[in-house]
mmCIF file of C-alpha atoms in Angstrom:
data_model
loop_
_atom_site.group_PDB
_atom_site.id
_atom_site.type_symbol
_atom_site.label_atom_id
_atom_site.label_comp_id
_atom_site.label_asym_id
_atom_site.label_seq_id
_atom_site.Cartn_x
_atom_site.Cartn_y
_atom_site.Cartn_z
ATOM 1 C CA MET A 12 86.540 65.325 25.514
ATOM 2 C CA ALA A 13 83.212 65.100 24.943
ATOM 3 C CA LYS A 14 81.292 62.131 25.875
ATOM 4 C CA PRO A 15 79.797 59.593 23.088
ATOM 5 C CA HIS A 16 75.950 60.546 23.237
ATOM 6 C CA SER A 17 74.185 57.494 23.706
ATOM 7 C CA HIS A 18 71.029 56.221 21.899
ATOM 8 C CA SER A 19 67.964 55.246 23.962
ATOM 9 C CA PRO A 20 66.538 51.448 22.929
ATOM 10 C CA HIS A 21 64.512 50.888 19.444
ATOM 11 C CA PRO A 22 60.576 49.476 20.478
ATOM 12 C CA LEU A 23 60.619 46.952 18.153
ATOM 13 C CA SER A 24 64.723 46.432 19.100
ATOM 14 C CA LEU A 25 63.435 45.183 22.765
ATOM 15 C CA LEU A 26 60.122 43.296 21.681
ATOM 16 C CA LEU A 27 62.949 40.852 19.421
ATOM 17 C CA LEU A 28 65.412 40.887 22.450
ATOM 18 C CA LEU A 29 62.310 39.742 25.020
ATOM 19 C CA LEU A 30 60.735 37.308 22.353
ATOM 20 C CA SER A 31 64.611 35.379 21.635
ATOM 21 C CA LEU A 32 65.353 35.540 25.467
ATOM 22 C CA LEU A 33 61.040 33.888 26.095
ATOM 23 C CA THR A 34 61.423 31.862 22.815
ATOM 24 C CA PRO A 35 63.431 28.895 24.770
ATOM 25 C CA SER A 36 61.553 29.129 27.459
ATOM 26 C CA LEU A 37 57.968 27.885 26.207
ATOM 27 C CA GLN A 38 59.510 25.793 23.533
ATOM 28 C CA ARG A 39 60.613 23.681 27.494
ATOM 29 C CA THR A 40 57.070 24.131 28.723
ATOM 30 C CA GLN A 41 56.200 22.470 25.639
ATOM 31 C CA LYS A 42 58.024 19.856 24.874
ATOM 32 C CA LEU A 43 57.808 16.756 25.385
ATOM 33 C CA SER A 44 58.366 14.260 28.471
ATOM 34 C CA PRO A 45 60.899 12.583 27.122
ATOM 35 C CA VAL A 46 59.857 8.956 28.926
ATOM 36 C CA ASP A 47 56.404 9.604 26.420
ATOM 37 C CA LEU A 48 58.520 10.480 23.319
ATOM 38 C CA ARG A 49 60.668 6.490 24.249
ATOM 39 C CA ALA A 50 57.519 5.110 24.659
ATOM 40 C CA LEU A 51 56.448 6.850 20.605
ATOM 41 C CA ILE A 52 59.252 5.860 19.256
ATOM 42 C CA ALA A 53 58.341 2.444 20.373
ATOM 43 C CA ILE A 54 54.969 2.397 18.988
ATOM 44 C CA LYS A 55 56.464 3.825 15.609
ATOM 45 C CA ASN A 56 58.888 0.100 15.094
ATOM 46 C CA SER A 57 55.998 -1.986 16.400
ATOM 47 C CA LEU A 58 53.437 -0.395 14.041
ATOM 48 C CA THR A 59 52.910 0.572 10.854
ATOM 49 C CA ASP A 60 49.986 1.283 7.909
ATOM 50 C CA VAL A 61 48.703 -1.698 5.831
ATOM 51 C CA PRO A 62 49.138 0.042 2.052
ATOM 52 C CA SER A 63 46.605 1.049 0.853
ATOM 53 C CA ARG A 64 44.510 -1.773 -2.187
ATOM 54 C CA ARG A 65 44.947 1.420 -4.729
ATOM 55 C CA GLY A 66 48.174 2.059 -3.640
ATOM 56 C CA SER A 67 48.516 5.219 -2.446
ATOM 57 C CA PRO A 68 48.781 4.606 1.664
ATOM 58 C CA ALA A 69 46.619 7.253 3.587
ATOM 59 C CA ALA A 70 49.729 6.807 5.728
ATOM 60 C CA PHE A 71 48.653 7.617 9.461
ATOM 61 C CA PHE A 72 52.949 7.948 10.554
ATOM 62 C CA SER A 73 53.596 9.916 7.271
ATOM 63 C CA THR A 74 53.852 12.876 10.433
ATOM 64 C CA TRP A 75 56.426 11.223 12.854
ATOM 65 C CA ASP A 76 59.214 12.514 12.357
ATOM 66 C CA PHE A 77 60.661 12.362 15.471
ATOM 67 C CA SER A 78 63.050 14.797 14.085
ATOM 68 C CA ALA A 79 60.016 17.544 14.678
ATOM 69 C CA PRO A 80 60.388 20.299 17.592
ATOM 70 C CA ASP A 81 56.965 19.340 18.938
ATOM 71 C CA PRO A 82 55.622 16.334 18.336
ATOM 72 C CA CYS A 83 53.165 17.591 20.393
ATOM 73 C CA SER A 84 51.629 19.978 17.530
ATOM 74 C CA THR A 85 52.305 17.598 14.573
ATOM 75 C CA PHE A 86 51.920 14.597 15.158
ATOM 76 C CA SER A 87 48.708 12.782 13.921
ATOM 77 C CA GLY A 88 46.433 11.118 16.533
ATOM 78 C CA LEU A 89 48.475 12.305 19.914
ATOM 79 C CA THR A 90 46.444 15.515 22.558
ATOM 80 C CA CYS A 91 49.075 16.596 25.131
ATOM 81 C CA ALA A 92 49.005 19.081 27.746
ATOM 82 C CA SER A 93 51.788 19.955 30.042
ATOM 83 C CA GLY A 94 54.218 18.231 27.837
ATOM 84 C CA ARG A 95 52.494 14.756 28.343
ATOM 85 C CA ILE A 96 50.431 12.847 26.558
ATOM 86 C CA ILE A 97 47.035 11.986 27.556
ATOM 87 C CA THR A 98 45.002 10.539 24.470
ATOM 88 C CA LEU A 99 46.600 8.569 21.260
ATOM 89 C CA THR A 100 44.810 7.121 18.447
ATOM 90 C CA LEU A 101 46.784 4.983 16.757
ATOM 91 C CA GLY A 102 45.262 4.992 13.130
ATOM 92 C CA THR A 103 43.690 7.059 10.575
ATOM 93 C CA GLY A 104 40.471 5.178 10.032
ATOM 94 C CA LEU A 105 39.599 6.596 6.742
ATOM 95 C CA SER A 106 36.758 4.751 4.498
ATOM 96 C CA ASP A 107 41.131 4.338 2.152
ATOM 97 C CA SER A 108 42.749 3.797 5.197
ATOM 98 C CA ARG A 109 43.242 -0.516 5.530
ATOM 99 C CA GLY A 110 44.565 0.351 8.880
ATOM 100 C CA LEU A 111 47.709 -0.702 10.601
ATOM 101 C CA ALA A 112 49.120 -3.769 11.275
ATOM 102 C CA GLY A 113 51.589 -5.266 14.009
ATOM 103 C CA SER A 114 51.475 -5.595 17.472
ATOM 104 C CA LEU A 115 50.715 -3.346 21.017
ATOM 105 C CA PRO A 116 54.404 -2.446 22.401
ATOM 106 C CA PRO A 117 54.116 -2.863 26.173
ATOM 107 C CA SER A 118 56.397 0.953 26.810
ATOM 108 C CA ILE A 119 52.056 1.888 25.802
ATOM 109 C CA ALA A 120 51.878 1.646 29.813
ATOM 110 C CA ASP A 121 54.808 4.462 29.633
ATOM 111 C CA LEU A 122 52.300 7.311 28.740
ATOM 112 C CA THR A 123 50.837 7.549 32.808
ATOM 113 C CA GLU A 124 48.949 10.616 31.232
ATOM 114 C CA LEU A 125 47.631 8.591 29.205
ATOM 115 C CA THR A 126 42.908 9.111 29.529
ATOM 116 C CA GLN A 127 41.855 7.959 26.457
ATOM 117 C CA LEU A 128 43.777 5.271 23.744
ATOM 118 C CA ILE A 129 41.729 4.707 20.244
ATOM 119 C CA LEU A 130 42.452 1.789 17.615
ATOM 120 C CA PHE A 131 41.613 1.918 14.798
ATOM 121 C CA PRO A 132 39.985 -1.175 12.737
ATOM 122 C CA GLY A 133 43.589 -2.820 11.229
ATOM 123 C CA ILE A 134 45.168 -5.874 11.357
ATOM 124 C CA VAL A 135 47.128 -4.964 14.524
ATOM 125 C CA THR A 136 48.043 -8.918 16.238
ATOM 126 C CA GLY A 137 48.644 -10.694 19.126
ATOM 127 C CA PRO A 138 47.862 -9.621 23.068
ATOM 128 C CA ILE A 139 46.423 -7.122 24.613
ATOM 129 C CA PRO A 140 49.403 -5.921 27.274
ATOM 130 C CA PHE A 141 48.802 -5.544 30.420
ATOM 131 C CA GLN A 142 50.584 -2.795 31.725
ATOM 132 C CA LEU A 143 47.359 -1.092 29.892
ATOM 133 C CA GLY A 144 46.362 -1.719 33.950
ATOM 134 C CA TRP A 145 48.796 0.793 34.839
ATOM 135 C CA LEU A 146 46.999 3.431 33.103
ATOM 136 C CA ALA A 147 44.982 4.615 36.072
ATOM 137 C CA SER A 148 43.992 7.440 34.113
ATOM 138 C CA LEU A 149 42.659 5.864 31.356
ATOM 139 C CA ARG A 150 38.846 6.586 30.845
ATOM 140 C CA VAL A 151 38.242 4.800 26.682
ATOM 141 C CA ILE A 152 40.144 1.817 25.819
ATOM 142 C CA SER A 153 38.669 1.452 22.043
ATOM 143 C CA LEU A 154 41.027 -1.135 20.255
ATOM 144 C CA THR A 155 37.686 -2.844 18.420
ATOM 145 C CA ASN A 156 38.391 -4.230 14.801
ATOM 146 C CA ASN A 157 41.474 -5.839 15.140
ATOM 147 C CA ARG A 158 43.136 -9.463 14.966
ATOM 148 C CA LEU A 159 44.316 -9.414 18.608
ATOM 149 C CA THR A 160 44.708 -12.822 20.913
ATOM 150 C CA GLY A 161 44.890 -13.881 24.384
ATOM 151 C CA PRO A 162 43.159 -13.431 27.230
ATOM 152 C CA ILE A 163 41.730 -10.856 28.334
ATOM 153 C CA PRO A 164 43.801 -9.165 31.202
ATOM 154 C CA GLN A 165 42.876 -8.995 34.664
ATOM 155 C CA SER A 166 44.907 -6.469 34.791
ATOM 156 C CA LEU A 167 42.329 -3.987 33.886
ATOM 157 C CA SER A 168 39.712 -4.592 36.164
ATOM 158 C CA LEU A 169 42.670 -1.557 38.011
ATOM 159 C CA LEU A 170 41.402 0.307 36.029
ATOM 160 C CA THR A 171 38.578 2.296 38.011
ATOM 161 C CA ASN A 172 38.387 5.254 36.266
ATOM 162 C CA LEU A 173 37.148 3.450 33.319
ATOM 163 C CA HIS A 174 34.231 5.062 31.209
ATOM 164 C CA THR A 175 34.509 2.213 28.772
ATOM 165 C CA LEU A 176 36.219 0.163 27.183
ATOM 166 C CA ASP A 177 34.880 -1.776 23.640
ATOM 167 C CA LEU A 178 37.042 -4.741 22.698
ATOM 168 C CA SER A 179 34.879 -6.321 20.203
ATOM 169 C CA TYR A 180 35.758 -7.888 16.976
ATOM 170 C CA ASN A 181 38.877 -9.382 17.626
ATOM 171 C CA SER A 182 40.096 -12.818 18.447
ATOM 172 C CA LEU A 183 39.814 -12.366 21.680
ATOM 173 C CA ALA A 184 39.832 -15.311 24.138
ATOM 174 C CA GLY A 185 39.288 -17.406 27.727
ATOM 175 C CA PRO A 186 36.808 -16.021 30.451
ATOM 176 C CA ILE A 187 35.528 -11.306 31.175
ATOM 177 C CA PRO A 188 37.697 -10.976 33.922
ATOM 178 C CA PRO A 189 34.949 -10.525 37.114
ATOM 179 C CA GLY A 190 36.610 -7.436 38.325
ATOM 180 C CA LEU A 191 35.829 -5.029 34.869
ATOM 181 C CA THR A 192 31.842 -5.932 35.580
ATOM 182 C CA GLN A 193 32.653 -3.959 39.261
ATOM 183 C CA LEU A 194 34.665 -1.205 38.216
ATOM 184 C CA PRO A 195 32.996 2.154 39.417
ATOM 185 C CA ASN A 196 32.993 4.737 36.967
ATOM 186 C CA LEU A 197 32.296 2.065 33.723
ATOM 187 C CA LYS A 198 29.032 2.563 31.265
ATOM 188 C CA VAL A 199 29.863 1.701 28.189
ATOM 189 C CA LEU A 200 31.082 -2.335 27.430
ATOM 190 C CA ILE A 201 31.910 -4.071 24.174
ATOM 191 C CA LEU A 202 33.058 -6.926 23.878
ATOM 192 C CA ALA A 203 31.640 -8.413 21.355
ATOM 193 C CA SER A 204 32.335 -10.833 18.239
ATOM 194 C CA ASN A 205 35.179 -12.637 20.160
ATOM 195 C CA SER A 206 36.246 -15.551 21.296
ATOM 196 C CA LEU A 207 34.964 -15.521 25.194
ATOM 197 C CA SER A 208 33.722 -18.440 26.942
ATOM 198 C CA GLY A 209 32.670 -19.553 30.312
ATOM 199 C CA GLU A 210 29.950 -17.270 32.490
ATOM 200 C CA VAL A 211 28.483 -14.321 32.312
ATOM 201 C CA PRO A 212 30.490 -13.119 35.597
ATOM 202 C CA TYR A 213 27.445 -13.111 38.762
ATOM 203 C CA ASN A 214 28.593 -9.883 39.766
ATOM 204 C CA VAL A 215 27.841 -7.250 37.700
ATOM 205 C CA SER A 216 27.403 -4.216 39.774
ATOM 206 C CA SER A 217 29.088 -1.342 37.397
ATOM 207 C CA GLN A 218 27.126 1.305 36.454
ATOM 208 C CA LEU A 219 26.603 0.461 33.054
ATOM 209 C CA LEU A 220 24.084 2.192 29.984
ATOM 210 C CA HIS A 221 25.374 0.200 27.772
ATOM 211 C CA LEU A 222 26.499 -3.862 28.040
ATOM 212 C CA ASP A 223 27.176 -5.617 24.418
ATOM 213 C CA PHE A 224 28.700 -9.480 24.270
ATOM 214 C CA ASN A 225 27.476 -11.102 21.518
ATOM 215 C CA ARG A 226 28.763 -13.403 19.434
ATOM 216 C CA ASN A 227 30.971 -15.054 21.849
ATOM 217 C CA GLY A 228 30.628 -18.432 22.743
ATOM 218 C CA LEU A 229 29.694 -17.567 26.807
ATOM 219 C CA THR A 230 27.942 -20.791 28.966
ATOM 220 C CA GLY A 231 25.516 -21.264 31.582
ATOM 221 C CA PRO A 232 22.948 -18.718 32.890
ATOM 222 C CA LEU A 233 21.718 -15.527 33.075
ATOM 223 C CA PRO A 234 23.497 -13.733 35.787
ATOM 224 C CA PRO A 235 21.348 -13.268 38.944
ATOM 225 C CA SER A 236 21.473 -9.315 38.407
ATOM 226 C CA LEU A 237 21.997 -5.888 36.743
ATOM 227 C CA PRO A 238 21.980 -2.880 36.928
ATOM 228 C CA THR A 239 18.977 -0.650 36.266
ATOM 229 C CA THR A 240 21.119 1.727 34.692
ATOM 230 C CA LEU A 241 21.173 -0.630 31.787
ATOM 231 C CA ARG A 242 19.226 1.145 28.047
ATOM 232 C CA TYR A 243 21.333 -1.033 25.839
ATOM 233 C CA VAL A 244 21.990 -5.077 26.594
ATOM 234 C CA SER A 245 22.997 -8.118 24.302
ATOM 235 C CA LEU A 246 23.744 -11.304 24.842
ATOM 236 C CA SER A 247 23.056 -13.578 21.154
ATOM 237 C CA GLU A 248 25.174 -15.929 19.560
ATOM 238 C CA ASN A 249 26.665 -17.943 22.877
ATOM 239 C CA ASP A 250 25.797 -20.442 23.967
ATOM 240 C CA MET A 251 23.932 -19.624 27.371
ATOM 241 C CA SER A 252 21.210 -21.724 29.315
ATOM 242 C CA GLY A 253 18.159 -21.399 31.960
ATOM 243 C CA PRO A 254 14.776 -19.554 31.922
ATOM 244 C CA ILE A 255 14.860 -15.688 31.399
ATOM 245 C CA GLY A 256 13.681 -15.690 35.073
ATOM 246 C CA SER A 257 13.614 -12.021 36.434
ATOM 247 C CA VAL A 258 16.473 -10.240 35.617
ATOM 248 C CA PHE A 259 15.650 -8.067 33.002
ATOM 249 C CA ASP A 260 11.927 -7.227 35.557
ATOM 250 C CA SER A 261 13.647 -3.734 37.159
ATOM 251 C CA LEU A 262 15.518 -2.672 34.364
ATOM 252 C CA ALA A 263 12.773 0.177 34.154
ATOM 253 C CA ASP A 264 15.040 2.040 30.727
ATOM 254 C CA LEU A 265 15.991 -0.761 29.396
ATOM 255 C CA VAL A 266 14.859 -0.227 25.280
ATOM 256 C CA HIS A 267 17.299 -3.345 23.894
ATOM 257 C CA LEU A 268 17.327 -6.030 24.601
ATOM 258 C CA ASN A 269 19.145 -9.231 22.237
ATOM 259 C CA LEU A 270 18.996 -12.279 23.485
ATOM 260 C CA GLY A 271 18.729 -14.472 20.459
ATOM 261 C CA SER A 272 20.618 -17.919 19.025
ATOM 262 C CA ASN A 273 21.111 -19.351 23.216
ATOM 263 C CA ARG A 274 19.795 -22.017 23.941
ATOM 264 C CA LEU A 275 17.239 -20.668 26.859
ATOM 265 C CA SER A 276 13.825 -22.245 28.103
ATOM 266 C CA GLY A 277 11.472 -21.356 29.990
ATOM 267 C CA PRO A 278 8.194 -18.796 29.653
ATOM 268 C CA LEU A 279 8.099 -15.594 28.388
ATOM 269 C CA PRO A 280 8.727 -12.767 30.734
ATOM 270 C CA GLN A 281 5.382 -10.084 31.238
ATOM 271 C CA THR A 282 7.812 -7.765 32.698
ATOM 272 C CA LEU A 283 9.659 -7.967 28.744
ATOM 273 C CA PHE A 284 6.352 -6.774 26.945
ATOM 274 C CA ARG A 285 6.619 -3.081 27.713
ATOM 275 C CA THR A 286 6.807 0.537 25.689
ATOM 276 C CA THR A 287 9.872 1.542 26.959
ATOM 277 C CA LEU A 288 11.617 -1.833 25.606
ATOM 278 C CA GLN A 289 11.527 -1.227 22.156
ATOM 279 C CA SER A 290 13.593 -3.403 20.801
ATOM 280 C CA LEU A 291 12.886 -7.090 22.160
ATOM 281 C CA LEU A 292 15.128 -9.879 20.597
ATOM 282 C CA LEU A 293 15.061 -13.709 21.892
ATOM 283 C CA GLN A 294 14.666 -16.268 18.576
ATOM 284 C CA ARG A 295 16.533 -19.067 17.425
ATOM 285 C CA ASN A 296 16.056 -20.108 21.675
ATOM 286 C CA ASN A 297 14.064 -22.389 23.709
ATOM 287 C CA LEU A 298 11.653 -21.032 24.936
ATOM 288 C CA SER A 299 8.651 -22.300 25.204
ATOM 289 C CA GLY A 300 4.360 -21.532 26.949
ATOM 290 C CA TRP A 301 2.650 -18.259 25.913
ATOM 291 C CA VAL A 302 2.670 -15.107 24.365
ATOM 292 C CA PRO A 303 1.312 -13.231 27.785
ATOM 293 C CA GLN A 304 -1.975 -11.574 27.241
ATOM 294 C CA ALA A 305 -2.164 -7.594 27.276
ATOM 295 C CA GLY A 306 -3.649 -6.323 30.319
ATOM 296 C CA SER A 307 -5.356 -3.324 31.238
ATOM 297 C CA GLN A 308 -3.242 -1.333 29.973
ATOM 298 C CA PRO A 309 -1.280 -3.210 26.978
ATOM 299 C CA PRO A 310 2.593 -1.325 25.906
ATOM 300 C CA SER A 311 2.283 0.982 22.949
ATOM 301 C CA TYR A 312 5.474 0.662 20.402
ATOM 302 C CA GLY A 313 6.291 3.082 18.485
ATOM 303 C CA GLU A 314 7.795 3.260 14.903
ATOM 304 C CA GLY A 315 10.843 1.945 14.684
ATOM 305 C CA SER A 316 9.884 -0.645 16.791
ATOM 306 C CA ILE A 317 10.931 -4.654 16.573
ATOM 307 C CA VAL A 318 10.304 -8.160 18.593
ATOM 308 C CA ASP A 319 11.472 -10.936 17.107
ATOM 309 C CA LEU A 320 10.314 -13.852 18.348
ATOM 310 C CA SER A 321 10.932 -16.712 16.045
ATOM 311 C CA HIS A 322 12.306 -19.964 15.909
ATOM 312 C CA ASN A 323 11.050 -21.376 19.259
ATOM 313 C CA VAL A 324 8.551 -23.287 21.258
ATOM 314 C CA ILE A 325 6.082 -20.741 21.871
ATOM 315 C CA THR A 326 2.052 -21.963 22.098
ATOM 316 C CA GLY A 327 -1.268 -21.502 22.313
ATOM 317 C CA GLU A 328 -3.469 -18.323 20.722
ATOM 318 C CA LEU A 329 -1.236 -15.287 19.830
ATOM 319 C CA SER A 330 -2.382 -12.163 22.247
ATOM 320 C CA PRO A 331 -3.364 -8.522 21.091
ATOM 321 C CA ILE A 332 0.202 -7.644 23.413
ATOM 322 C CA LEU A 333 2.164 -7.053 20.587
ATOM 323 C CA ALA A 334 0.716 -5.106 17.457
ATOM 324 C CA GLY A 335 1.421 -1.666 16.338
ATOM 325 C CA VAL A 336 4.630 -3.376 16.905
ATOM 326 C CA GLU A 337 6.566 -2.315 13.136
ATOM 327 C CA SER A 338 8.327 -5.294 13.334
ATOM 328 C CA LEU A 339 7.677 -8.041 13.949
ATOM 329 C CA TYR A 340 8.133 -11.875 13.427
ATOM 330 C CA LEU A 341 6.382 -15.094 15.637
ATOM 331 C CA ASN A 342 7.449 -17.695 12.634
ATOM 332 C CA ASN A 343 8.246 -21.045 13.514
ATOM 333 C CA ASN A 344 6.462 -21.616 16.221
ATOM 334 C CA ARG A 345 2.937 -23.471 17.612
ATOM 335 C CA LEU A 346 0.179 -20.267 17.234
ATOM 336 C CA ILE A 347 -2.431 -22.023 17.201
ATOM 337 C CA GLY A 348 -6.025 -20.192 16.278
ATOM 338 C CA THR A 349 -6.913 -16.592 14.726
ATOM 339 C CA VAL A 350 -5.280 -14.170 14.937
ATOM 340 C CA PRO A 351 -6.517 -11.326 17.125
ATOM 341 C CA ARG A 352 -7.937 -8.387 14.757
ATOM 342 C CA GLU A 353 -5.457 -5.770 16.689
ATOM 343 C CA TYR A 354 -2.871 -7.578 14.145
ATOM 344 C CA VAL A 355 -5.307 -7.319 11.013
ATOM 345 C CA LYS A 356 -5.705 -3.344 11.664
ATOM 346 C CA SER A 357 -2.217 -2.985 12.643
ATOM 347 C CA VAL A 358 -0.971 -4.121 8.615
ATOM 348 C CA TYR A 359 -4.006 -2.589 6.814
ATOM 349 C CA VAL A 360 -3.054 0.906 7.456
ATOM 350 C CA GLY A 361 0.634 0.556 7.968
ATOM 351 C CA THR A 362 1.593 0.468 11.534
ATOM 352 C CA THR A 363 3.051 -2.979 10.942
ATOM 353 C CA ARG A 364 5.049 -3.160 8.527
ATOM 354 C CA THR A 365 6.758 -6.646 8.251
ATOM 355 C CA LEU A 366 4.513 -9.939 10.387
ATOM 356 C CA TYR A 367 5.883 -12.617 9.935
ATOM 357 C CA LEU A 368 3.707 -16.346 10.653
ATOM 358 C CA GLN A 369 4.697 -18.318 8.213
ATOM 359 C CA HIS A 370 5.547 -22.152 9.576
ATOM 360 C CA ASN A 371 2.333 -21.962 12.717
ATOM 361 C CA TYR A 372 -0.592 -23.873 13.563
ATOM 362 C CA ILE A 373 -2.801 -20.050 13.015
ATOM 363 C CA SER A 374 -5.968 -21.293 10.642
ATOM 364 C CA ARG A 375 -7.426 -17.442 10.115
ATOM 365 C CA PHE A 376 -6.026 -14.465 9.419
ATOM 366 C CA PRO A 377 -9.426 -12.030 9.381
ATOM 367 C CA VAL A 378 -8.982 -10.200 6.224
ATOM 368 C CA GLU A 379 -12.227 -7.986 5.219
ATOM 369 C CA PRO A 380 -13.205 -8.911 2.347
ATOM 370 C CA GLY A 381 -11.490 -6.069 -0.880
ATOM 371 C CA SER A 382 -8.832 -4.676 1.342
ATOM 372 C CA MET A 383 -6.013 -3.636 -0.239
ATOM 373 C CA LEU A 384 -2.713 -4.557 1.228
ATOM 374 C CA PRO A 385 -0.359 -1.305 1.628
ATOM 375 C CA ASP A 386 2.807 -1.511 -0.097
ATOM 376 C CA THR A 387 4.828 -1.515 2.232
ATOM 377 C CA VAL A 388 4.124 -4.216 4.767
ATOM 378 C CA SER A 389 5.197 -7.147 4.345
ATOM 379 C CA LEU A 390 3.066 -10.227 5.532
ATOM 380 C CA CYS A 391 3.455 -13.535 5.304
ATOM 381 C CA LEU A 392 1.138 -16.429 7.023
ATOM 382 C CA SER A 393 2.594 -19.525 4.903
ATOM 383 C CA TYR A 394 2.518 -23.490 5.694
ATOM 384 C CA ASN A 395 -0.451 -22.881 8.577
ATOM 385 C CA CYS A 396 -3.404 -24.547 8.753
ATOM 386 C CA MET A 397 -4.651 -22.749 6.394
ATOM 387 C CA VAL A 398 -4.731 -20.238 3.054
ATOM 388 C CA PRO A 399 -3.531 -17.558 2.744
ATOM 389 C CA PRO A 400 -6.158 -14.889 0.851
ATOM 390 C CA VAL A 401 -5.250 -14.363 -2.484
ATOM 391 C CA GLY A 402 -2.430 -11.633 -2.708
ATOM 392 C CA MET A 403 -1.729 -11.649 0.987
ATOM 393 C CA GLU A 404 2.071 -13.240 0.571
ATOM 394 C CA ALA A 405 5.105 -11.339 0.899
ATOM 395 C CA CYS A 406 7.155 -14.036 2.066
ATOM 396 C CA PRO A 407 11.408 -14.860 2.852
ATOM 397 C CA ALA A 408 12.697 -17.805 0.790
ATOM 398 C CA SER A 409 13.081 -18.983 3.653
ATOM 399 C CA ALA A 410 9.105 -19.771 4.048
ATOM 400 C CA GLY A 411 9.163 -22.140 1.115
ATOM 401 C CA THR A 412 6.453 -22.460 -1.263
ATOM 402 C CA GLU A 413 3.987 -24.716 0.322
ATOM 403 C CA LEU A 414 1.835 -23.084 0.656
ATOM 404 C CA SER A 415 -0.762 -24.879 3.659
ATOM 405 C CA ARG A 416 0.458 -27.916 6.257
ATOM 406 C CA PRO A 417 -0.578 -31.049 5.018
ATOM 407 C CA ALA A 418 -3.983 -31.383 7.375
ATOM 408 C CA SER A 419 -2.645 -34.564 9.147
ATOM 409 C CA GLN A 420 -0.315 -32.100 11.182
ATOM 410 C CA CYS A 421 -3.682 -29.956 11.623
ATOM 411 C CA SER A 422 -6.100 -32.098 12.547
ATOM 412 C CA VAL A 423 -4.234 -32.855 16.930
ATOM 413 C CA PHE A 424 -5.959 -29.022 17.473
ATOM 414 C CA ASN A 425 -9.128 -28.052 17.960
ATOM 415 C CA TYR A 426 -10.669 -25.147 16.696
ATOM 416 C CA GLY A 427 -13.726 -23.960 17.730
#
């Protein structure tokens, strides 16, 4: 009896067989962890897209189909590694999207490999889950421009890997947890535009680059020291008091300082007038004394520089130290005497584009006869102890309509 003829398998058949055997294995390695999947279901149940004003919402959750085999490749806002979610971005961030509504569920903390949590602007309400403090790998938390309420969880001070924390533009209340400003890897801390109260933490030891607490209800003095690494500091529009002192003396890399709209008092520290500090905003405080003298090496201010000392009680004659600042606001103080020629020159060559000196007691602005003010310059000299030169005025509406002070207010000064 003849043996049946045996055929060798076709190479293509072997390849298809191999792929069919490997495919389940590949799917298993990419399949999302059941724990993470349950967390996503809870998030979807707690949050919803806010309908667009145009009637066609840019729905963030439209891709969240839980019957899909691989959420990591089909769900918006996810990045995965080895079947675990490592970044979660909630919302589209598109201009035609009104964001999300609802609340943040505590089950976000089940995403134990999460390194980045971002919530785009919307109308999400309720507290920040304290369970976020359990996510030891978190490096970025950004929950800005929503309607979050309650305190900042103390547990966030446990996140030793945290690099950026931005909770700005919400309705958070209570004190700033002192542990936040001691996190060893924190570089960016933004808590602006909330309803936070109490004092700035005494110990700010994090090696921060960016610190923004503006538009809150913070009280008390400035902290005794700040990290020398800081480049940006904003504590404006609070209710802080006391002197500025020497807290900023050692911050050699500081580029932007905004302490405006507080109740700070005392003299202007000489150390704040330096070339590196290109944005110095101290307006609407109770600062007093004289503008410091220029010294042997006056600061050199560059394009885009701004200094605002307006609405204080600064007295005496103006020193040349601020000549060359592009936008300079010295209005509503008690400055007297003649404006130094360095400022006049800086205005006429167009280096200084805005110079507001209104509502002081200045007696002279030494303009050369026939000089023409550049069209790009805004100069305001009204309501001083002088009549502004004809054609020199470019004042804001807040300056009022009176050109000069009454003589009775100027007679107490000796202009020599």
